[in-house]
Backbone as CSV, one residue per row, in Angstrom:
resi,resn,N_x,N_y,N_z,CA_x,CA_y,CA_z,C_x,C_y,C_z
1,MET,0.541,-1.293,-0.159,0.325,-0.467,-0.074,1.429,1.122,0.026
2,PRO,0.449,2.470,-0.259,1.881,3.647,-1.127,1.392,4.350,0.233
3,ARG,2.802,4.810,1.039,2.466,5.004,2.114,1.486,6.495,1.783
4,GLY,0.651,6.703,3.199,-0.107,7.695,3.628,-1.758,7.648,3.026
5,ALA,-1.740,6.407,2.952,-3.685,5.125,2.247,-4.028,5.475,3.018
6,ILE,-4.944,5.523,2.612,-6.457,5.397,3.844,-6.680,4.027,3.691
7,LYS,-6.661,3.481,5.585,-7.248,1.871,5.324,-7.583,1.893,6.730
8,PRO,-8.673,1.512,6.656,-10.005,1.004,7.433,-8.437,0.446,8.826
9,SER,-8.332,1.215,9.711,-8.076,0.368,10.232,-8.356,0.668,11.975
10,LEU,-8.209,-0.195,13.221,-8.671,-0.304,14.626,-8.218,1.320,14.871
11,ALA,-6.402,1.181,15.562,-6.283,2.543,16.203,-5.788,3.015,15.790
12,TRP,-7.409,4.250,15.894,-7.801,5.995,16.294,-9.064,4.413,17.306
13,ALA,-9.722,4.075,17.043,-10.725,4.253,18.234,-10.610,2.648,19.600
14,LEU,-8.993,3.365,19.908,-8.207,2.752,20.989,-8.331,3.408,22.487
15,ASP,-8.963,3.333,23.028,-8.921,4.905,24.005,-7.491,4.005,24.784
16,ILE,-6.821,3.879,25.480,-5.707,3.643,26.555,-5.213,4.194,27.465
17,GLY,-5.617,3.428,28.628,-5.908,3.436,29.790,-5.537,2.181,31.302
18,GLU,-6.475,4.117,32.511,-6.891,2.836,33.301,-7.720,3.535,34.455
19,SER,-8.960,2.927,34.553,-9.797,3.102,35.433,-8.996,2.903,36.654
20,SER,-11.450,1.950,37.909,-11.109,1.818,38.936,-11.241,0.271,38.853
21,SER,-11.682,0.239,37.836,-11.802,-1.153,37.217,-10.665,-1.858,36.692
22,GLY,-9.541,-0.746,36.025,-8.430,-0.914,35.582,-8.129,-1.440,33.793
23,PRO,-6.933,-1.322,33.640,-6.405,-1.196,32.112,-7.785,-1.268,30.521
24,ARG,-8.621,-0.532,30.455,-10.142,-0.709,29.272,-9.520,-0.935,27.943
25,LEU,-10.050,-0.774,26.509,-10.032,-0.559,25.246,-11.037,-0.827,24.744
26,VAL,-11.713,0.547,24.528,-13.281,1.315,23.983,-13.326,0.818,22.595
27,VAL,-13.417,0.246,21.261,-13.907,0.778,20.160,-15.310,-0.293,19.312
28,PRO,-15.161,1.105,19.076,-16.307,2.044,18.284,-16.494,0.578,17.088
29,HIS,-17.758,0.081,17.053,-18.311,-0.317,15.385,-17.354,0.179,14.431
30,VAL,-17.305,1.360,13.231,-17.297,1.579,12.405,-16.476,3.494,13.007
31,PHE,-15.668,3.195,12.085,-14.334,3.888,11.589,-13.341,4.363,10.117
32,MET,-12.647,4.569,9.900,-11.602,5.011,9.460,-11.112,6.311,9.996
33,GLU,-9.530,5.846,9.353,-8.644,6.638,9.680,-7.097,6.527,8.361
34,PHE,-6.287,7.338,8.594,-5.110,7.569,7.656,-4.050,7.292,8.298
35,ARG,-3.061,6.380,7.853,-2.678,5.458,7.705,-1.180,6.096,6.671
36,MET,-0.561,4.766,7.027,0.894,5.525,7.640,1.893,4.003,7.672
37,THR,1.944,3.977,5.713,3.259,2.439,6.136,4.494,2.892,6.616
38,LEU,4.953,2.257,7.704,5.661,2.479,8.189,6.624,1.541,8.600
39,SER,8.145,1.168,9.359,8.463,0.506,9.855,9.418,0.445,10.815
40,GLU,9.627,1.809,11.294,10.257,1.414,12.746,10.240,0.353,13.315
41,ARG,10.784,0.517,14.399,10.193,-0.531,15.203,10.433,0.428,16.921
42,ILE,9.170,-0.503,17.522,9.811,0.617,19.087,9.360,-0.571,20.546
43,LEU,9.621,-0.138,21.243,9.872,-0.746,22.016,8.764,-0.549,23.291
44,ILE,8.107,-1.000,23.478,6.195,-1.113,24.620,7.301,-1.461,25.782
45,VAL,7.753,-0.731,26.689,8.203,-1.009,28.814,7.166,-1.085,29.373
46,GLU,6.109,-2.062,28.910,4.320,-1.435,29.788,4.404,-3.368,31.262
47,ASP,4.231,-2.845,31.879,4.186,-3.938,32.797,2.971,-5.446,32.607
48,ASP,1.587,-3.878,32.123,0.936,-4.988,32.116,-0.546,-5.863,31.062
49,PRO,-0.082,-6.850,31.241,-0.412,-7.109,29.984,-1.588,-6.693,29.087
50,ALA,-2.557,-6.061,29.484,-3.077,-6.048,28.153,-3.265,-4.530,27.984
51,VAL,-2.680,-3.466,28.816,-2.052,-2.505,27.798,-1.392,-2.500,26.784
52,ALA,-0.229,-3.621,27.455,0.613,-3.757,25.748,-0.291,-4.065,25.065
53,ARG,-1.196,-6.042,25.170,-1.554,-6.611,24.544,-1.978,-5.482,22.929
54,GLY,-2.370,-3.643,23.847,-2.843,-2.926,23.043,-2.300,-2.354,22.433
55,LEU,-0.975,-1.804,23.345,-0.351,-0.960,22.695,-0.071,-1.906,21.292
56,ALA,0.950,-3.182,21.880,1.493,-3.621,20.261,-0.083,-3.923,19.022
57,TYR,-0.673,-4.662,19.020,-1.991,-4.258,18.091,-2.004,-2.925,17.135
58,ALA,-2.320,-1.948,17.783,-2.411,-0.279,17.693,-1.492,0.422,16.603
59,LEU,-0.120,-0.553,17.665,1.050,0.214,16.609,0.909,-0.228,15.031
60,ALA,0.605,-2.403,15.570,1.401,-3.223,14.536,-0.072,-2.790,13.089
61,SER,-1.058,-2.487,13.916,-1.948,-2.304,12.972,-1.687,-0.759,12.044
62,GLU,-1.001,0.389,12.576,-0.042,0.997,12.133,0.528,1.060,11.745
63,GLY,1.432,-0.300,10.886,3.193,-0.669,9.815,3.824,-0.669,11.426
64,PHE,3.945,-0.134,12.084,5.776,-0.311,13.230,5.481,-1.930,13.033
65,ALA,7.202,-2.166,13.332,7.015,-3.571,13.823,7.202,-2.946,15.590
66,VAL,6.750,-4.035,16.465,6.597,-4.154,17.770,7.213,-4.900,18.564
67,GLU,8.678,-4.303,19.525,9.056,-5.015,20.761,8.088,-4.967,22.273
68,ARG,7.614,-5.713,22.742,7.728,-5.490,23.945,8.684,-6.310,24.837
69,ALA,9.059,-5.264,26.633,9.755,-5.653,27.860,8.233,-5.880,28.310
70,ALA,8.378,-6.604,29.336,7.451,-6.287,31.167,7.891,-6.193,32.035
71,ASP,9.911,-5.409,32.205,10.347,-4.958,33.726,11.842,-4.247,32.061
72,GLY,12.293,-3.737,33.328,13.462,-2.290,32.884,14.706,-3.335,32.701
73,ARG,15.020,-3.952,33.033,15.680,-4.998,33.174,15.948,-5.740,31.076
74,THR,14.478,-6.459,30.687,14.491,-6.756,29.412,14.543,-5.736,28.755
75,ALA,13.879,-4.622,29.054,14.040,-3.644,28.278,14.964,-3.442,27.677
76,LEU,16.454,-2.313,28.891,17.225,-3.129,28.269,18.245,-3.863,27.520
77,ARG,17.753,-4.974,27.493,18.648,-5.401,27.025,18.100,-5.694,25.350
78,LEU,16.987,-5.214,25.353,16.251,-5.155,24.062,17.104,-4.108,23.131
79,VAL,17.587,-2.518,23.843,17.224,-1.772,23.621,18.813,-2.054,22.783
80,ASP,19.179,-2.692,23.667,21.147,-3.021,23.342,20.678,-3.909,21.686
81,GLU,19.839,-5.144,22.148,19.441,-6.589,20.634,18.978,-6.290,19.923
82,ARG,17.905,-5.239,19.421,17.506,-5.150,18.139,17.864,-3.153,17.907
83,ALA,17.975,-2.249,18.554,18.069,-0.987,18.066,16.076,-0.626,18.155
84,PRO,15.216,0.187,18.237,14.263,0.360,18.476,14.265,1.838,18.296
85,ALA,13.464,1.916,17.575,13.761,4.158,16.914,13.342,4.889,17.945
86,LEU,12.527,3.655,18.594,11.079,5.041,19.773,11.017,3.766,20.890
87,ILE,11.308,4.235,22.044,11.367,3.969,23.564,10.061,3.713,24.220
88,LEU,8.565,3.608,24.018,7.608,3.975,25.221,7.463,2.924,26.393
89,LEU,8.266,3.904,28.155,8.486,3.790,28.053,7.413,3.975,29.581
90,ASP,6.921,3.282,30.490,6.080,3.784,31.845,6.811,3.921,32.516
91,ILE,6.349,4.232,33.310,7.137,4.510,34.670,7.366,4.136,36.164
92,ARG,6.285,2.908,36.032,5.775,1.576,36.695,6.121,0.748,36.780
93,LEU,7.552,0.018,37.077,7.623,-1.071,36.325,8.313,-2.086,37.532
94,PRO,8.028,-3.840,37.833,8.972,-4.336,39.089,9.427,-4.229,39.294
95,ASP,10.877,-4.299,39.032,11.892,-4.687,39.240,12.193,-2.702,39.834
96,VAL,13.122,-2.249,38.213,13.421,-0.890,38.313,12.319,0.626,37.671
97,SER,12.476,1.694,38.125,11.514,2.075,37.960,11.812,2.447,35.865
98,GLY,10.663,3.009,35.482,10.716,3.975,34.179,12.590,4.625,33.851
99,PHE,11.910,5.030,35.788,13.750,7.232,35.492,14.689,5.910,35.276
100,ASP,14.803,5.054,36.044,15.411,4.498,36.205,16.680,4.057,34.762
101,VAL,15.805,3.512,34.365,15.185,2.665,32.885,16.610,4.111,31.734
102,CYS,15.415,5.111,31.555,15.579,6.527,30.730,17.145,6.011,31.354
103,ARG,17.530,6.833,33.022,18.662,6.663,33.433,20.110,6.408,32.545
104,GLN,19.616,5.306,32.703,21.020,3.978,31.889,21.202,3.917,30.699
105,LEU,19.357,4.252,30.499,20.063,4.337,28.308,20.606,6.042,28.552
106,ARG,20.443,7.035,29.186,20.833,7.887,28.515,22.465,7.997,28.839
107,SER,22.655,7.242,29.595,23.691,7.282,30.155,25.186,6.674,29.303
108,ALA,24.024,5.844,29.093,25.320,4.501,28.198,24.996,5.009,26.650
109,GLY,24.590,6.082,26.591,24.338,6.971,24.387,23.698,6.603,24.271
110,LYS,22.516,5.932,24.678,21.548,5.892,23.566,21.009,6.748,23.495
111,ARG,20.431,6.999,22.280,20.289,8.577,21.897,18.157,8.182,21.226
112,GLN,17.733,6.602,20.849,16.997,6.869,20.465,15.754,8.265,21.148
113,PRO,14.590,8.672,20.425,13.394,9.309,21.761,12.990,8.225,22.189
114,ILE,12.141,8.715,23.326,11.944,8.364,24.408,10.192,8.529,24.904
115,LEU,9.172,7.897,24.968,7.604,8.724,25.293,7.798,7.947,26.228
116,MET,7.220,8.981,27.549,7.170,7.773,28.901,6.024,8.256,29.625
117,LEU,5.141,7.125,29.182,3.725,7.199,29.670,3.780,6.567,30.736
118,THR,2.727,7.302,31.425,2.293,7.691,32.698,0.785,7.221,33.538
119,ALA,0.502,6.973,34.836,-0.182,7.436,35.176,-1.127,8.331,36.259
120,ARG,0.392,8.984,36.687,0.021,9.924,37.503,0.276,11.188,36.841
121,ASP,-0.937,11.826,37.312,-0.994,13.153,36.349,-0.019,14.352,37.611
122,GLU,1.544,14.096,38.232,1.689,14.656,39.221,3.231,15.131,38.123
123,GLU,3.178,16.602,38.711,4.931,17.490,38.151,5.691,16.984,38.156
124,MET,5.802,16.823,39.211,7.369,16.354,39.560,7.419,14.867,38.931
125,ASP,7.042,13.970,38.916,6.788,13.279,38.037,7.750,13.997,36.435
126,LYS,6.967,14.366,35.474,6.614,15.104,34.319,8.248,15.586,34.103
127,VAL,8.167,16.686,35.351,10.156,17.648,35.090,11.053,16.489,35.393
128,LEU,10.975,15.051,36.421,11.872,14.360,35.512,11.730,13.305,35.438
129,GLY,11.293,12.903,34.774,11.492,12.188,33.815,12.493,12.858,32.431
130,LEU,11.815,14.105,32.054,12.540,15.290,31.450,14.157,15.842,31.844
131,GLU,14.175,15.525,32.594,15.527,15.674,33.204,16.607,14.747,33.345
132,LEU,15.638,14.000,33.761,16.630,12.557,32.711,16.683,12.386,32.037
133,GLY,16.129,13.186,30.617,16.246,12.672,28.839,15.840,11.916,28.093
134,ALA,14.243,12.384,29.427,12.928,11.488,28.159,12.636,13.106,26.780
135,ASP,12.140,12.614,25.790,11.982,13.240,25.123,10.633,13.782,25.372
136,ASP,8.755,13.587,25.631,7.806,13.598,25.940,7.163,12.506,26.661
137,TYR,6.182,13.936,27.192,5.740,12.113,28.096,4.158,12.214,27.896
138,VAL,2.789,11.263,28.160,1.929,11.290,27.675,1.146,10.576,29.912
139,VAL,-0.037,11.232,29.491,-0.763,11.306,30.486,-1.185,9.915,30.403
140,LYS,-1.887,8.814,31.283,-3.113,8.038,31.500,-4.193,8.341,32.051
141,PRO,-5.514,7.629,31.555,-6.171,7.276,30.247,-5.760,8.110,29.865
142,TYR,-4.817,7.861,27.782,-4.750,8.321,27.213,-5.164,7.885,26.115
143,ALA,-5.913,9.098,24.768,-6.160,8.755,23.532,-5.283,7.971,22.594
144,LEU,-5.105,6.675,22.369,-4.780,7.090,21.279,-4.133,7.814,19.974
145,ARG,-4.520,8.158,19.656,-5.066,10.068,17.960,-4.317,10.431,18.725
146,GLU,-3.618,10.701,20.703,-3.135,11.947,20.768,-1.239,10.941,21.011
147,LEU,-1.456,9.237,21.636,-0.191,8.730,21.414,1.018,8.837,19.995
148,LEU,-0.227,8.346,18.628,0.625,8.503,16.776,1.062,9.490,16.812
149,SER,0.665,10.384,17.813,0.641,11.857,16.779,1.604,12.172,17.153
150,ARG,2.147,11.977,18.609,3.346,12.035,18.810,4.709,11.049,19.288
151,ILE,4.428,10.594,18.966,5.395,9.142,18.238,5.131,9.834,16.841
152,ARG,4.214,9.535,15.956,5.083,9.916,14.515,5.828,11.729,14.240
153,ALA,6.240,12.401,15.156,6.253,13.673,15.354,7.791,13.899,15.879
154,LEU,7.820,12.804,17.469,9.290,12.425,17.685,9.723,11.533,15.737
155,LEU,9.190,10.731,15.758,10.142,10.234,14.701,10.542,10.732,13.087
156,ARG,9.684,11.872,12.434,9.827,12.306,12.150,11.012,13.398,12.564
157,ARG,11.418,13.907,13.810,12.208,14.823,14.208,13.593,13.740,14.297
158,ALA,13.043,12.545,14.458,14.635,12.066,14.971,15.485,12.073,13.368
159,TYR,14.047,11.282,12.334,15.796,10.639,11.656,14.182,10.762,9.529
160,GLY,13.915,11.836,10.583,12.503,11.680,9.044,12.958,13.208,7.966
161,GLU,12.034,13.562,7.736,12.619,14.702,6.967,12.926,15.813,7.288
162,LEU,12.270,15.974,8.488,12.715,17.674,9.812,13.801,17.348,10.490
163,ALA,14.908,16.239,10.120,15.982,15.752,10.938,17.575,16.344,9.966
164,GLN,16.243,16.265,9.021,17.992,16.653,7.237,18.620,18.166,7.825
165,PRO,19.655,18.019,7.387,20.460,19.379,8.021,20.117,20.323,6.336
166,ALA,20.611,21.669,6.805,20.008,23.709,6.783,20.261,22.986,5.164
167,ALA,20.770,24.505,4.211,21.271,24.170,3.517,22.420,24.830,3.785
168,SER,22.816,25.773,5.110,23.667,25.519,5.963,24.382,24.327,6.468
169,THR,25.571,23.982,6.878,25.829,22.721,6.658,26.836,22.911,8.365
170,ALA,26.852,23.823,8.563,27.524,24.133,10.306,27.079,26.153,10.337
171,LEU,26.721,26.028,11.456,26.331,27.731,12.119,27.447,27.567,13.975
172,GLN,28.804,28.766,13.752,29.472,29.333,14.553,30.018,29.491,14.962
173,PHE,29.471,30.346,16.784,28.545,31.148,17.218,29.948,31.214,18.524
174,GLY,31.430,32.055,18.085,32.420,31.707,19.695,33.227,30.281,19.514
175,GLU,33.520,30.001,20.241,33.439,28.773,20.309,32.197,27.488,20.028
176,LEU,31.564,27.660,20.054,30.662,27.017,20.149,30.090,26.925,18.440
177,LEU,30.755,25.328,17.926,30.171,24.484,16.709,29.327,23.880,16.686
178,ILE,28.025,23.873,15.330,27.057,23.234,15.430,27.013,22.406,14.661
179,ASP,27.133,21.359,13.751,27.551,20.342,13.099,26.112,20.564,12.366
180,LEU,25.350,20.519,11.111,24.396,20.195,10.825,23.643,18.895,10.108
181,GLU,25.642,18.738,9.492,25.672,17.472,8.455,25.905,16.776,9.602
182,ARG,26.484,16.726,10.613,27.342,14.960,11.430,26.396,14.892,12.636
183,LEU,24.964,16.077,12.369,24.129,16.258,13.796,25.045,16.606,15.299
184,LEU,26.595,17.119,15.407,27.201,16.932,16.154,27.367,18.967,16.381
185,VAL,27.939,18.734,17.365,27.945,20.079,18.873,29.383,20.330,19.721
186,THR,30.311,21.385,18.711,31.300,20.873,20.253,31.283,22.465,21.332
187,ARG,32.401,22.445,21.295,32.576,23.666,22.008,34.143,23.359,22.357
188,ALA,34.956,24.824,21.941,36.192,24.770,22.211,36.359,23.871,21.735
189,GLY,36.280,22.433,20.678,37.256,21.358,19.974,36.617,20.328,20.813
190,GLN,35.921,20.302,21.970,35.045,19.345,22.690,33.758,18.572,22.172
191,PRO,33.276,17.593,21.807,32.147,17.625,21.906,31.165,17.208,22.347
192,LEU,29.832,18.111,23.018,29.035,18.434,23.673,28.324,16.974,23.105
193,ASP,27.989,16.207,24.884,25.931,15.388,24.209,25.359,15.991,24.628
194,LEU,24.862,15.877,23.583,23.208,16.264,23.844,22.557,15.499,22.905
195,THR,21.215,15.718,23.626,19.447,14.247,23.201,19.302,15.069,21.879
196,PRO,18.670,13.624,21.542,17.859,14.649,19.545,16.703,15.724,19.567
197,THR,16.636,15.758,20.904,15.399,17.189,20.761,15.892,17.756,20.907
198,GLU,17.314,18.134,22.489,17.815,18.903,22.786,18.835,19.612,21.741
199,PHE,19.865,18.814,20.725,20.126,19.802,18.734,19.071,19.869,18.262
200,ARG,17.272,19.353,18.061,16.317,19.957,17.624,15.961,21.432,17.593
201,LEU,16.359,20.924,19.779,15.872,22.854,19.833,16.667,23.937,19.212
202,LEU,17.695,23.540,19.569,19.103,24.256,20.188,19.060,24.663,17.968
203,ARG,19.438,23.757,17.164,19.137,24.177,15.442,18.062,25.055,15.235
204,HIS,16.484,24.667,16.190,15.521,25.575,15.469,16.392,27.031,15.897
205,LEU,16.433,27.544,17.318,17.244,29.102,17.754,18.058,29.102,17.188
206,ALA,19.184,28.814,17.147,20.698,29.274,16.211,20.566,29.225,15.040
207,SER,19.768,29.114,14.273,19.744,29.802,12.885,18.864,31.168,12.509
208,SER,18.293,30.846,13.639,17.492,32.665,13.466,18.104,32.666,14.374
209,PRO,18.601,33.769,14.625,19.664,34.529,15.669,19.111,35.322,15.895
210,ASN,18.688,35.630,17.506,17.914,37.492,17.491,16.504,37.812,16.910
211,ARG,16.053,36.260,16.791,14.762,36.267,16.969,13.201,34.479,17.913
212,PRO,12.777,36.822,18.649,12.616,35.005,19.814,11.337,34.271,19.783
213,TYR,10.616,33.564,20.090,10.227,31.989,19.860,9.133,31.969,21.396
214,SER,7.754,32.164,21.182,7.249,31.907,22.287,7.432,29.794,23.091
215,ARG,6.898,29.558,23.540,8.126,28.338,23.676,6.026,27.985,23.073
216,ALA,5.068,28.217,22.934,4.062,27.378,21.664,4.362,26.836,20.455
217,ALA,5.358,27.793,19.904,5.640,28.088,19.028,7.786,27.321,18.928
218,LEU,7.879,26.875,20.104,8.467,25.927,19.861,8.336,24.495,20.139
219,ILE,7.585,24.456,20.663,6.185,22.951,21.321,5.995,21.999,19.668
220,GLU,5.391,23.272,18.246,4.615,23.206,17.472,6.342,22.536,16.382
221,ALA,7.226,23.243,16.553,8.285,23.856,15.521,9.225,22.315,16.152
222,VAL,10.023,22.346,17.219,10.547,20.980,17.443,9.546,19.703,18.350
223,TRP,8.884,19.403,18.562,7.947,18.781,19.106,7.197,17.681,18.531
224,GLY,6.593,19.366,17.510,5.492,18.824,16.529,4.077,18.470,16.421
225,TYR,3.209,19.298,17.871,1.751,18.970,18.225,1.536,20.255,18.393
226,SER,0.038,20.244,18.937,0.187,22.263,19.901,0.411,22.192,20.731
227,SER,0.423,22.671,21.663,0.759,23.375,22.559,-0.261,23.776,23.742
228,ASP,-0.354,22.970,24.830,-1.407,23.404,25.554,-0.303,23.633,27.120
229,ILE,-0.613,24.046,28.364,-0.366,24.642,29.290,1.123,23.988,30.119
230,GLU,0.575,22.801,30.141,1.959,22.564,30.547,2.506,21.579,29.921
231,ASN,2.585,22.410,28.654,4.333,21.785,27.913,4.700,23.194,28.123
232,ASP,4.546,24.260,28.987,5.405,25.321,28.810,6.975,24.483,30.346
233,ARG,6.190,23.478,31.183,7.326,22.589,31.749,8.145,22.717,30.216
234,THR,8.094,21.219,29.758,8.317,20.632,28.970,9.862,21.535,28.065
235,VAL,10.186,22.788,27.161,10.460,23.350,26.898,11.535,24.197,28.252
236,ASP,11.264,24.632,29.400,12.436,25.295,29.682,12.858,24.007,31.193
237,VAL,12.840,22.826,30.566,13.657,21.948,31.081,14.852,21.578,29.821
238,HIS,13.621,22.272,28.702,15.663,21.206,28.031,15.975,22.602,27.756
239,VAL,15.652,23.780,28.429,16.690,25.314,27.463,17.438,25.183,28.487
240,ARG,16.947,24.547,30.292,17.681,24.742,31.031,18.835,23.532,30.511
241,HIS,18.286,22.080,29.978,19.170,21.150,30.469,20.148,21.332,29.640
242,LEU,19.942,22.553,27.463,20.635,22.914,26.732,21.094,23.820,27.049
243,ARG,20.929,23.894,28.228,22.275,26.639,28.549,23.699,25.393,29.555
244,GLN,23.154,25.127,30.502,23.602,23.979,30.783,25.426,23.473,30.349
245,LYS,24.547,22.500,28.092,25.683,21.563,28.225,26.988,23.228,27.621
246,ILE,25.991,24.060,26.437,26.993,25.298,25.798,27.319,26.547,26.070
247,GLU,26.840,27.501,27.402,26.760,27.814,28.147,28.495,28.125,29.814
248,GLU,29.118,29.498,29.311,30.015,29.261,30.372,29.861,29.333,31.708
249,ASP,28.203,29.707,31.414,27.903,30.289,32.705,25.815,29.961,33.054
250,PRO,25.579,29.234,33.093,24.498,28.876,32.516,23.424,29.625,32.779
251,ALA,23.810,30.236,34.424,23.074,31.048,34.698,22.801,32.594,34.532
252,ASP,24.417,32.649,33.293,23.727,34.094,33.033,24.552,33.743,31.565
253,PRO,22.926,33.293,30.824,23.851,32.548,29.499,23.944,33.863,28.483
254,ARG,24.443,33.510,27.149,25.719,34.034,25.862,24.426,33.709,25.685
255,TRP,24.259,33.038,24.487,23.536,33.073,23.917,21.682,32.527,24.390
256,LEU,21.121,31.748,24.942,20.174,30.612,25.027,19.699,31.181,26.691
257,VAL,19.368,32.706,25.582,18.172,34.015,26.312,17.139,33.696,26.607
258,THR,16.744,33.789,27.921,14.921,34.344,27.922,15.085,35.764,27.669
259,VAL,14.021,35.829,26.968,13.147,37.083,26.522,11.848,37.398,27.081
260,ARG,11.424,38.048,27.830,10.223,38.648,29.242,8.771,39.169,28.544
261,SER,8.270,37.738,28.626,7.018,37.559,28.774,6.331,37.239,27.497
262,VAL,8.029,37.113,26.509,7.782,35.556,25.183,8.083,34.772,25.975
263,GLY,9.304,34.280,25.547,10.116,32.467,25.354,10.566,32.635,25.531
264,TYR,11.838,32.950,24.703,13.481,32.740,24.471,13.300,32.552,22.684
265,MET,15.398,33.576,22.193,15.589,33.757,22.032,17.158,33.014,21.908
266,TRP,17.355,32.618,20.183,18.818,32.566,19.996,20.161,34.334,19.839
267,GLN,20.465,34.009,21.256,21.982,35.981,20.989,22.810,35.534,20.274
268,SER,22.766,36.382,18.921,24.176,36.167,18.446,25.601,37.311,18.542
């Protein structure tokens, strides 16, 4: 089937989450949706069998190759063995937490996008996941439409057309060099360890110096979905991480500055 063709599917109809009676899958009788034929491999790290099966079925119906892990140690092994393009990572796991898995993956140099799944609508869970290197998060119960949209946005930005370098292959700002072709950032010749999302955020801001961006505009451009009030913190956490890595004095940034009442700007 050609890419982007229309095909009946169960994917948009599934509502995956938790209720007082446990996980639920809700399937209407008649529906249609746009389906993309994809070959990216996604690792689902979820200890609840019903939720994991529902996610696996929905993603497979979208054309994704799916791997499943019910605990953190299996997830770490599968990331090494199967090299998934994206990881759906539940926070609550039976052996080690999703936070620990995320930290270990980033410490080992794994740069696949990580989308955290949490049943807790608590600010600290979201912030901690982002602090440890997750690219995004979704709170249960969530509609599969939203989850698929975020998965596709992360994949486009990590590997697709939006990950391609711009016409200029490098940007130089003092001792900071942003190599758009090799997706590499160095400061005084030393490579900096940026996550894919941090690199995309840096590239977007530095490609248009002295132009202020609102947080909503950055969410749309870098993460690829419409903003809501919770996503302000997502941008702030990634900006703080970037400053810690690229600025000589993160508390008094030279390059990535705050524009009061607007958002952020790359100052040349």
